[in-house]
């Protein structure tokens, strides 16, 4: 019998397994897919390799005739081959590292037989404790013909870029891939059933991103719900709740994800869960009905966002509480998020909408004329800060520009450590950089 079995080998699973094994627990980890999880193999890392090409292309195009000449274009096949160099060999390297540290690595789909036993391909394995870190998958959609949709995993493995693509859903996956595909030469449409794309980001900046997306040829259709995907001789026709229909050589699912809990047979372990929200846990990330099960990451029903850093963060708490008998309730600080469109869209803390209702000071600046962005001929560049004037603290920050991801990390530090807003004006940042702009916002 193991002391603990970790199910899932992504960020959460790897963190938990490493911590518990390092504390001397007899540890095993199991995954039905290659070791490494979504971020390393099918998400954040390979995606960023592809998107960086569109960032470079955009930068060069802005300076055409201003010192740069010559045409650049994205060669999809070459770019995909470059992307694959970042994922090839990763599962084997991760598994070998786990083995070298003394963790048993198992393969196959795990499901519970009883409170202390799982089955993996007919083999029954017992453990005193379990950490569930199974992540999430594309949410089922009530669309006739939904089986014809490709997932984000599929998109990241396309050997050739189709000439036309329809993205279902207005989340960050659709926007990121649409920006990339458009700059690589595809005709792209995003269908969002409601009036709000990119939920979780600031409404005003989302609209500015939509406006910019439209200006480069990314067609965003709000209030447009896909009802049927019908195969044609070439590609697919997507019929909607409006009179419009859209053709795509492929149709990509970009409409949210749900926790991977359905195949675990959690009922047999007496473990509470919700099909849409995930495994029910308390403040220690312990299941509320089976004290021997803990959960972290996208499969856990917590207030944390479904982001890779949060998965490892929660797994750290879960392992601490396993080792120390629930000594440390999970505490979330400010959580930065980013949509790697071009320009990028980022957020941390309160949104402008929430701030206005609370009487906070909202500062919105079009910074395209500031040197930081003007020297790059960047026409769409915005920054928004939310400041609690009484406490002299920044409580929210948002950005839409080419430096948005670095800017939001500065602001996450400022918010988490409650650095006085007024002190930013007296901080000597390197100039000219987006950090040196901070002194002019407060």
Short mmCIF file of C-alpha atoms in Angstrom, two decimals:
data_model
loop_
_atom_site.label_atom_id
_atom_site.label_comp_id
_atom_site.label_asym_id
_atom_site.label_seq_id
_atom_site.Cartn_x
_atom_site.Cartn_y
_atom_site.Cartn_z
CA UNK A 1 0.00 0.00 0.00
CA UNK A 2 1.24 3.46 -0.91
CA UNK A 3 1.19 6.40 1.46
CA UNK A 4 -0.19 8.53 -1.37
CA UNK A 5 -1.16 8.17 -5.01
CA UNK A 6 -1.31 11.30 -7.13
CA UNK A 7 -3.63 11.13 -10.15
CA UNK A 8 -2.49 13.52 -12.85
CA UNK A 9 1.02 14.59 -13.89
CA UNK A 10 0.56 18.26 -14.70
CA UNK A 11 1.69 21.20 -12.59
CA UNK A 12 -0.48 20.26 -9.60
CA UNK A 13 0.31 16.56 -9.71
CA UNK A 14 4.05 17.04 -10.12
CA UNK A 15 4.18 19.53 -7.25
CA UNK A 16 2.23 17.31 -4.87
CA UNK A 17 4.16 14.16 -5.75
CA UNK A 18 7.51 15.92 -5.35
CA UNK A 19 6.61 17.47 -2.00
CA UNK A 20 5.20 14.30 -0.48
CA UNK A 21 7.95 12.06 -1.78
CA UNK A 22 10.52 14.54 -0.51
CA UNK A 23 8.97 14.26 2.94
CA UNK A 24 9.53 10.50 2.90
CA UNK A 25 6.09 9.30 1.82
CA UNK A 26 5.90 6.21 -0.38
CA UNK A 27 4.51 7.93 -3.47
CA UNK A 28 3.10 6.90 -6.84
CA UNK A 29 1.78 9.06 -9.68
CA UNK A 30 -0.49 7.95 -12.50
CA UNK A 31 -1.64 9.50 -15.77
CA UNK A 32 -3.58 8.15 -18.73
CA UNK A 33 -1.77 10.56 -21.07
CA UNK A 34 1.96 11.28 -21.50
CA UNK A 35 3.53 12.81 -18.41
CA UNK A 36 3.67 16.61 -18.25
CA UNK A 37 0.07 17.77 -18.31
CA UNK A 38 -1.69 20.35 -20.44
CA UNK A 39 0.59 23.36 -19.93
CA UNK A 40 3.86 21.73 -20.92
CA UNK A 41 2.51 19.57 -23.73
CA UNK A 42 -0.80 20.93 -25.03
CA UNK A 43 -1.21 24.44 -23.63
CA UNK A 44 0.80 27.36 -22.32
CA UNK A 45 4.30 26.47 -23.51
CA UNK A 46 3.69 25.25 -27.08
CA UNK A 47 1.04 27.93 -27.55
CA UNK A 48 3.47 30.69 -26.60
CA UNK A 49 6.03 29.41 -29.11
CA UNK A 50 3.48 29.81 -31.90
CA UNK A 51 2.13 33.15 -30.70
CA UNK A 52 5.57 34.70 -30.43
CA UNK A 53 5.89 34.40 -34.21
CA UNK A 54 2.77 36.54 -34.65
CA UNK A 55 4.16 39.06 -32.13
CA UNK A 56 7.37 39.42 -34.14
CA UNK A 57 5.41 39.70 -37.39
CA UNK A 58 3.18 42.41 -35.92
CA UNK A 59 6.18 44.38 -34.66
CA UNK A 60 7.87 44.25 -38.04
CA UNK A 61 4.72 45.26 -39.91
CA UNK A 62 4.24 48.32 -37.69
CA UNK A 63 7.67 49.57 -38.73
CA UNK A 64 7.30 48.93 -42.45
CA UNK A 65 8.41 52.13 -44.18
CA UNK A 66 9.81 53.49 -40.91
CA UNK A 67 13.20 51.86 -41.24
CA UNK A 68 12.22 48.29 -42.03
CA UNK A 69 11.62 46.98 -45.52
CA UNK A 70 10.78 43.58 -46.97
CA UNK A 71 7.89 41.22 -46.45
CA UNK A 72 7.71 38.70 -43.62
CA UNK A 73 5.21 35.87 -43.38
CA UNK A 74 4.53 32.91 -41.14
CA UNK A 75 5.43 29.51 -42.62
CA UNK A 76 3.06 27.31 -40.66
CA UNK A 77 4.82 24.00 -41.23
CA UNK A 78 8.20 25.36 -40.13
CA UNK A 79 6.65 27.07 -37.11
CA UNK A 80 4.91 23.85 -36.04
CA UNK A 81 8.14 21.92 -36.39
CA UNK A 82 9.87 24.50 -34.20
CA UNK A 83 7.06 24.20 -31.65
CA UNK A 84 7.47 20.43 -31.53
CA UNK A 85 11.09 20.79 -30.45
CA UNK A 86 9.76 22.18 -27.17
CA UNK A 87 7.52 19.21 -26.40
CA UNK A 88 9.38 16.27 -27.89
CA UNK A 89 11.03 14.26 -25.16
CA UNK A 90 9.30 16.15 -22.34
CA UNK A 91 7.15 13.21 -21.09
CA UNK A 92 10.13 10.86 -21.02
CA UNK A 93 12.31 13.41 -19.23
CA UNK A 94 9.63 14.11 -16.62
CA UNK A 95 8.97 10.45 -15.99
CA UNK A 96 12.66 9.67 -15.65
CA UNK A 97 13.07 12.52 -13.18
CA UNK A 98 10.19 11.15 -11.10
CA UNK A 99 11.69 7.66 -11.13
CA UNK A 100 15.12 8.99 -10.18
CA UNK A 101 13.58 10.66 -7.12
CA UNK A 102 11.96 7.41 -6.04
CA UNK A 103 8.39 8.00 -7.20
CA UNK A 104 6.62 5.08 -8.87
CA UNK A 105 5.22 6.09 -12.26
CA UNK A 106 2.06 4.37 -13.45
CA UNK A 107 0.18 4.59 -16.74
CA UNK A 108 -3.51 4.21 -17.54
CA UNK A 109 -6.92 5.53 -16.57
CA UNK A 110 -7.45 5.43 -12.81
CA UNK A 111 -10.85 4.91 -11.23
CA UNK A 112 -11.85 4.27 -7.63
CA UNK A 113 -12.99 0.83 -6.51
CA UNK A 114 -13.51 1.83 -2.88
CA UNK A 115 -12.26 4.38 -0.35
CA UNK A 116 -8.66 3.19 -0.51
CA UNK A 117 -8.35 1.42 -3.86
CA UNK A 118 -8.04 2.50 -7.47
CA UNK A 119 -8.06 0.35 -10.57
CA UNK A 120 -5.68 1.00 -13.45
CA UNK A 121 -6.30 -1.22 -16.47
CA UNK A 122 -7.50 -4.09 -14.32
CA UNK A 123 -4.80 -3.71 -11.66
CA UNK A 124 -5.98 -2.84 -8.14
CA UNK A 125 -3.71 -0.52 -6.15
CA UNK A 126 -4.24 0.65 -2.57
CA UNK A 127 -3.18 3.88 -0.90
CA UNK A 128 -3.74 5.63 2.41
CA UNK A 129 -4.18 9.03 0.75
CA UNK A 130 -4.90 10.42 -2.71
CA UNK A 131 -4.24 13.74 -4.43
CA UNK A 132 -6.46 14.35 -7.44
CA UNK A 133 -4.93 16.63 -10.07
CA UNK A 134 -6.69 15.52 -13.23
CA UNK A 135 -7.15 18.94 -14.81
CA UNK A 136 -9.94 19.87 -17.22
CA UNK A 137 -11.16 19.18 -20.76
CA UNK A 138 -13.28 21.07 -23.31
CA UNK A 139 -16.82 21.42 -21.99
CA UNK A 140 -19.55 19.47 -23.79
CA UNK A 141 -21.62 21.80 -25.96
CA UNK A 142 -25.30 21.31 -26.88
CA UNK A 143 -24.62 21.77 -30.58
CA UNK A 144 -25.81 19.33 -33.21
CA UNK A 145 -22.69 18.07 -34.95
CA UNK A 146 -20.40 19.03 -32.06
CA UNK A 147 -18.37 15.89 -32.72
CA UNK A 148 -16.90 17.67 -35.75
CA UNK A 149 -15.20 20.32 -33.60
CA UNK A 150 -11.46 20.24 -33.01
CA UNK A 151 -10.06 20.91 -29.56
CA UNK A 152 -7.23 23.28 -28.70
CA UNK A 153 -5.03 20.16 -28.51
CA UNK A 154 -5.90 19.40 -32.13
CA UNK A 155 -5.25 22.97 -33.24
CA UNK A 156 -1.77 22.84 -31.74
CA UNK A 157 -0.99 19.79 -33.87
CA UNK A 158 -2.20 21.08 -37.25
CA UNK A 159 0.38 20.21 -39.91
CA UNK A 160 -1.17 22.73 -42.28
CA UNK A 161 -3.17 25.85 -41.53
CA UNK A 162 -6.65 25.75 -43.10
CA UNK A 163 -7.74 28.74 -45.15
CA UNK A 164 -10.80 29.38 -42.96
CA UNK A 165 -11.54 28.67 -39.29
CA UNK A 166 -14.60 29.17 -37.10
CA UNK A 167 -13.97 29.40 -33.35
CA UNK A 168 -16.89 28.56 -31.06
CA UNK A 169 -16.74 30.65 -27.88
CA UNK A 170 -15.23 34.01 -27.02
CA UNK A 171 -12.64 33.01 -24.44
CA UNK A 172 -8.90 33.46 -24.45
CA UNK A 173 -8.25 30.25 -26.42
CA UNK A 174 -10.36 31.47 -29.34
CA UNK A 175 -8.88 34.97 -29.32
CA UNK A 176 -5.26 33.82 -29.04
CA UNK A 177 -5.56 31.24 -31.78
CA UNK A 178 -7.63 33.56 -33.99
CA UNK A 179 -4.96 36.27 -33.81
CA UNK A 180 -2.28 33.72 -34.69
CA UNK A 181 -4.28 32.11 -37.51
CA UNK A 182 -5.22 35.45 -39.05
CA UNK A 183 -1.62 36.63 -39.13
CA UNK A 184 -0.66 33.30 -40.68
CA UNK A 185 -3.14 33.91 -43.50
CA UNK A 186 -6.44 32.28 -42.47
CA UNK A 187 -9.91 33.82 -42.56
CA UNK A 188 -11.23 33.57 -38.99
CA UNK A 189 -14.54 34.07 -37.19
CA UNK A 190 -15.23 33.97 -33.44
CA UNK A 191 -18.81 33.17 -32.39
CA UNK A 192 -19.73 34.26 -28.86
CA UNK A 193 -23.26 33.45 -27.72
CA UNK A 194 -23.51 36.26 -25.17
CA UNK A 195 -22.66 39.94 -25.16
CA UNK A 196 -19.43 39.46 -23.22
CA UNK A 197 -16.23 38.02 -24.65
CA UNK A 198 -13.15 37.31 -22.53
CA UNK A 199 -14.97 37.20 -19.22
CA UNK A 200 -12.74 38.03 -16.28
CA UNK A 201 -10.97 40.82 -18.13
CA UNK A 202 -11.88 44.50 -17.98
CA UNK A 203 -14.96 45.24 -20.10
CA UNK A 204 -13.61 48.45 -21.60
CA UNK A 205 -10.29 46.94 -22.63
CA UNK A 206 -11.99 43.83 -23.99
CA UNK A 207 -14.02 46.06 -26.32
CA UNK A 208 -10.88 47.84 -27.44
CA UNK A 209 -9.29 44.47 -28.19
CA UNK A 210 -12.37 43.43 -30.16
CA UNK A 211 -12.17 46.68 -32.15
CA UNK A 212 -8.50 46.04 -32.89
CA UNK A 213 -9.19 42.40 -33.76
CA UNK A 214 -11.79 43.51 -36.29
CA UNK A 215 -9.33 46.01 -37.77
CA UNK A 216 -6.86 43.23 -38.64
CA UNK A 217 -9.56 40.96 -40.02
CA UNK A 218 -10.54 38.81 -37.02
CA UNK A 219 -14.34 38.75 -37.20
CA UNK A 220 -15.96 38.73 -33.75
CA UNK A 221 -19.68 37.97 -33.60
CA UNK A 222 -21.38 38.63 -30.26
CA UNK A 223 -24.90 37.39 -29.47
CA UNK A 224 -24.22 34.58 -31.94
CA UNK A 225 -24.80 31.05 -30.67
CA UNK A 226 -23.78 28.02 -32.72
CA UNK A 227 -26.72 25.65 -33.13
CA UNK A 228 -25.50 23.14 -35.71
CA UNK A 229 -22.24 22.14 -37.39
CA UNK A 230 -22.98 20.52 -40.73
CA UNK A 231 -20.28 18.82 -42.83
CA UNK A 232 -19.99 19.94 -46.45
CA UNK A 233 -18.00 18.66 -49.39
CA UNK A 234 -15.18 20.85 -48.17
CA UNK A 235 -15.20 21.89 -44.55
CA UNK A 236 -18.21 22.73 -42.41
CA UNK A 237 -21.07 25.18 -42.22
CA UNK A 238 -21.93 26.52 -38.77
CA UNK A 239 -25.56 27.54 -38.35
CA UNK A 240 -26.44 29.94 -35.55
CA UNK A 241 -29.38 31.44 -33.67
CA UNK A 242 -29.23 34.38 -36.07
CA UNK A 243 -29.86 34.31 -39.80
CA UNK A 244 -26.11 34.09 -40.38
CA UNK A 245 -24.10 30.95 -40.97
CA UNK A 246 -20.35 30.63 -41.23
CA UNK A 247 -18.09 28.39 -43.27
CA UNK A 248 -14.88 26.95 -41.92
CA UNK A 249 -12.45 24.35 -43.17
CA UNK A 250 -12.29 23.47 -39.47
CA UNK A 251 -14.34 24.41 -36.41
CA UNK A 252 -12.48 24.83 -33.13
CA UNK A 253 -13.92 24.48 -29.62
CA UNK A 254 -12.95 27.55 -27.60
CA UNK A 255 -15.91 27.69 -25.23
CA UNK A 256 -14.60 26.77 -21.83
CA UNK A 257 -13.50 23.64 -20.01
CA UNK A 258 -14.93 21.36 -17.33
CA UNK A 259 -13.11 19.40 -14.60
CA UNK A 260 -11.95 15.87 -15.44
CA UNK A 261 -13.94 14.04 -12.77
CA UNK A 262 -16.45 11.90 -14.65
CA UNK A 263 -14.25 8.83 -15.17
CA UNK A 264 -12.85 8.66 -11.61
CA UNK A 265 -15.90 6.86 -10.16
CA UNK A 266 -15.74 9.14 -7.15
CA UNK A 267 -19.02 7.77 -5.83
CA UNK A 268 -17.26 4.51 -4.98
CA UNK A 269 -14.78 6.46 -2.87
CA UNK A 270 -17.56 8.41 -1.16
CA UNK A 271 -16.09 11.63 -2.52
CA UNK A 272 -18.32 14.64 -3.13
CA UNK A 273 -18.04 16.46 -6.45
CA UNK A 274 -19.96 18.56 -8.93
CA UNK A 275 -19.83 17.70 -12.63
CA UNK A 276 -19.35 21.32 -13.66
CA UNK A 277 -17.36 22.74 -10.75
CA UNK A 278 -15.17 19.80 -9.78
CA UNK A 279 -14.19 17.96 -6.62
CA UNK A 280 -15.71 19.50 -3.51
CA UNK A 281 -13.00 20.59 -1.07
CA UNK A 282 -12.73 22.54 2.15
CA UNK A 283 -10.30 25.35 2.97
CA UNK A 284 -7.49 22.78 3.28
CA UNK A 285 -8.21 21.36 -0.20
CA UNK A 286 -9.47 18.18 1.45
CA UNK A 287 -12.57 16.51 0.05
CA UNK A 288 -15.59 17.25 2.19
CA UNK A 289 -16.82 13.65 2.39
CA UNK A 290 -13.63 11.56 2.13
CA UNK A 291 -10.91 12.89 4.40
CA UNK A 292 -8.22 10.86 2.61
CA UNK A 293 -8.70 12.65 -0.71
CA UNK A 294 -7.27 16.07 -1.55
CA UNK A 295 -7.60 17.92 -4.86
CA UNK A 296 -5.80 20.79 -6.57
CA UNK A 297 -5.84 22.62 -9.87
CA UNK A 298 -8.56 22.69 -12.51
CA UNK A 299 -10.34 19.59 -11.18
CA UNK A 300 -10.93 21.13 -7.74
CA UNK A 301 -13.92 23.30 -6.85
CA UNK A 302 -12.05 26.27 -5.39
CA UNK A 303 -12.14 30.04 -5.77
CA UNK A 304 -8.80 29.92 -7.57
CA UNK A 305 -8.72 30.56 -11.31
CA UNK A 306 -8.07 27.67 -13.73
CA UNK A 307 -4.50 28.77 -14.39
CA UNK A 308 -1.25 26.79 -14.37
CA UNK A 309 0.42 28.81 -11.57
CA UNK A 310 -2.69 28.29 -9.43
CA UNK A 311 -2.53 24.52 -9.92
CA UNK A 312 0.98 24.28 -8.50
CA UNK A 313 0.10 26.83 -5.82
CA UNK A 314 -2.87 24.79 -4.62
CA UNK A 315 -0.89 21.57 -4.76
CA UNK A 316 1.63 23.12 -2.40
CA UNK A 317 -1.14 23.76 0.12
CA UNK A 318 -2.62 20.29 -0.39
CA UNK A 319 0.71 18.59 0.29
CA UNK A 320 1.40 20.77 3.32
CA UNK A 321 -1.99 19.89 4.77
CA UNK A 322 -1.44 16.20 4.14
CA UNK A 323 1.90 16.35 5.91
CA UNK A 324 0.77 18.60 8.76
CA UNK A 325 -2.80 17.42 9.38
CA UNK A 326 -4.59 20.44 7.87
CA UNK A 327 -2.40 23.15 9.34
CA UNK A 328 -2.73 25.78 6.62
CA UNK A 329 -5.94 27.04 4.99
CA UNK A 330 -5.39 28.03 1.38
CA UNK A 331 -5.03 31.78 0.89
CA UNK A 332 -5.18 33.36 -2.55
CA UNK A 333 -3.42 36.63 -3.18
CA UNK A 334 -3.94 38.67 -6.33
CA UNK A 335 -4.02 36.41 -9.39
CA UNK A 336 -2.71 37.79 -12.67
CA UNK A 337 -4.15 36.50 -15.92
CA UNK A 338 -3.22 37.08 -19.54
CA UNK A 339 -4.68 36.57 -22.98
CA UNK A 340 -1.71 36.30 -25.34
CA UNK A 341 -3.35 38.09 -28.21
CA UNK A 342 -1.37 40.71 -30.13
CA UNK A 343 -1.53 43.16 -28.40
CA UNK A 344 -1.80 41.25 -25.15
CA UNK A 345 -4.62 41.70 -22.67
CA UNK A 346 -3.91 41.28 -18.95
CA UNK A 347 -5.67 41.73 -15.63
CA UNK A 348 -5.12 41.49 -11.89
CA UNK A 349 -7.35 42.53 -9.00
CA UNK A 350 -10.53 44.57 -9.28
CA UNK A 351 -11.97 45.39 -12.69
CA UNK A 352 -13.07 48.89 -13.63
CA UNK A 353 -16.73 47.87 -13.36
CA UNK A 354 -16.30 46.55 -9.82
CA UNK A 355 -14.17 49.52 -8.79
CA UNK A 356 -16.74 52.08 -9.89
CA UNK A 357 -19.43 50.49 -7.75
CA UNK A 358 -17.08 50.63 -4.74
CA UNK A 359 -16.11 54.24 -5.22
CA UNK A 360 -12.49 53.51 -6.12
CA UNK A 361 -10.41 55.80 -8.29
CA UNK A 362 -10.15 54.48 -11.86
CA UNK A 363 -7.33 55.79 -14.04
CA UNK A 364 -7.47 54.85 -17.73
CA UNK A 365 -4.73 56.01 -20.07
CA UNK A 366 -4.33 55.69 -23.82
CA UNK A 367 -0.56 55.30 -23.81
CA UNK A 368 -0.06 54.90 -27.55
CA UNK A 369 1.43 58.42 -27.70
CA UNK A 370 3.84 57.70 -24.83
CA UNK A 371 7.41 57.03 -25.91
CA UNK A 372 7.29 53.42 -24.66
CA UNK A 373 4.75 52.58 -27.35
CA UNK A 374 5.15 55.39 -29.85
CA UNK A 375 8.69 54.33 -30.72
CA UNK A 376 7.21 50.97 -31.76
CA UNK A 377 4.48 52.73 -33.78
CA UNK A 378 1.92 50.96 -31.62
CA UNK A 379 -1.52 52.45 -32.19
CA UNK A 380 -3.48 50.39 -29.65
CA UNK A 381 -2.02 50.65 -26.14
CA UNK A 382 -3.98 51.17 -22.93
CA UNK A 383 -3.36 50.91 -19.20
CA UNK A 384 -5.94 51.04 -16.41
CA UNK A 385 -5.21 51.27 -12.67
CA UNK A 386 -7.68 50.99 -9.79
CA UNK A 387 -6.54 52.85 -6.68
CA UNK A 388 -7.96 52.92 -3.17
CA UNK A 389 -7.12 56.53 -2.34
CA UNK A 390 -7.93 56.16 1.35
CA UNK A 391 -5.43 53.34 1.79
CA UNK A 392 -3.04 54.60 -0.90
CA UNK A 393 -2.96 51.15 -2.50
CA UNK A 394 -3.39 49.78 -5.98
CA UNK A 395 -6.22 47.22 -5.95
CA UNK A 396 -6.52 46.47 -9.66
CA UNK A 397 -4.54 46.80 -12.87
CA UNK A 398 -5.29 46.09 -16.52
CA UNK A 399 -3.36 46.50 -19.74
CA UNK A 400 -3.81 46.13 -23.47
CA UNK A 401 -0.48 46.59 -25.23
CA UNK A 402 2.63 44.76 -26.38
CA UNK A 403 4.15 44.94 -22.87
CA UNK A 404 0.99 43.91 -21.04
CA UNK A 405 2.35 40.65 -19.60
CA UNK A 406 5.40 42.23 -17.99
CA UNK A 407 3.40 45.25 -16.79
CA UNK A 408 0.83 43.09 -15.04
CA UNK A 409 3.52 41.19 -13.18
CA UNK A 410 4.91 44.44 -11.76
CA UNK A 411 1.43 45.38 -10.64
CA UNK A 412 0.78 41.98 -9.08
CA UNK A 413 3.82 42.56 -6.85
CA UNK A 414 2.58 46.05 -6.00
CA UNK A 415 -0.88 44.76 -5.06
CA UNK A 416 0.21 41.65 -3.17
CA UNK A 417 2.75 43.48 -1.04
CA UNK A 418 0.55 46.57 -0.63
CA UNK A 419 3.25 48.92 -1.86
CA UNK A 420 1.86 52.46 -1.45
CA UNK A 421 0.66 53.84 -4.76
CA UNK A 422 2.27 57.18 -4.01
CA UNK A 423 5.68 55.53 -3.62
CA UNK A 424 5.71 54.47 -7.29
CA UNK A 425 6.40 58.04 -8.36
CA UNK A 426 9.60 58.04 -6.32
CA UNK A 427 10.94 54.71 -7.59
CA UNK A 428 13.85 54.92 -10.02
CA UNK A 429 13.03 52.43 -12.76
CA UNK A 430 15.21 52.04 -15.84
CA UNK A 431 14.11 54.43 -18.58
CA UNK A 432 12.58 54.14 -21.12
CA UNK A 433 10.61 51.05 -20.11
CA UNK A 434 7.01 50.28 -19.29
CA UNK A 435 8.01 50.17 -15.61
CA UNK A 436 9.28 53.75 -15.76
CA UNK A 437 5.79 54.78 -16.95
CA UNK A 438 4.34 53.79 -13.57
CA UNK A 439 5.29 57.07 -11.91
CA UNK A 440 3.00 58.98 -14.28
CA UNK A 441 -0.14 57.02 -13.34
CA UNK A 442 -0.23 57.93 -9.63
#
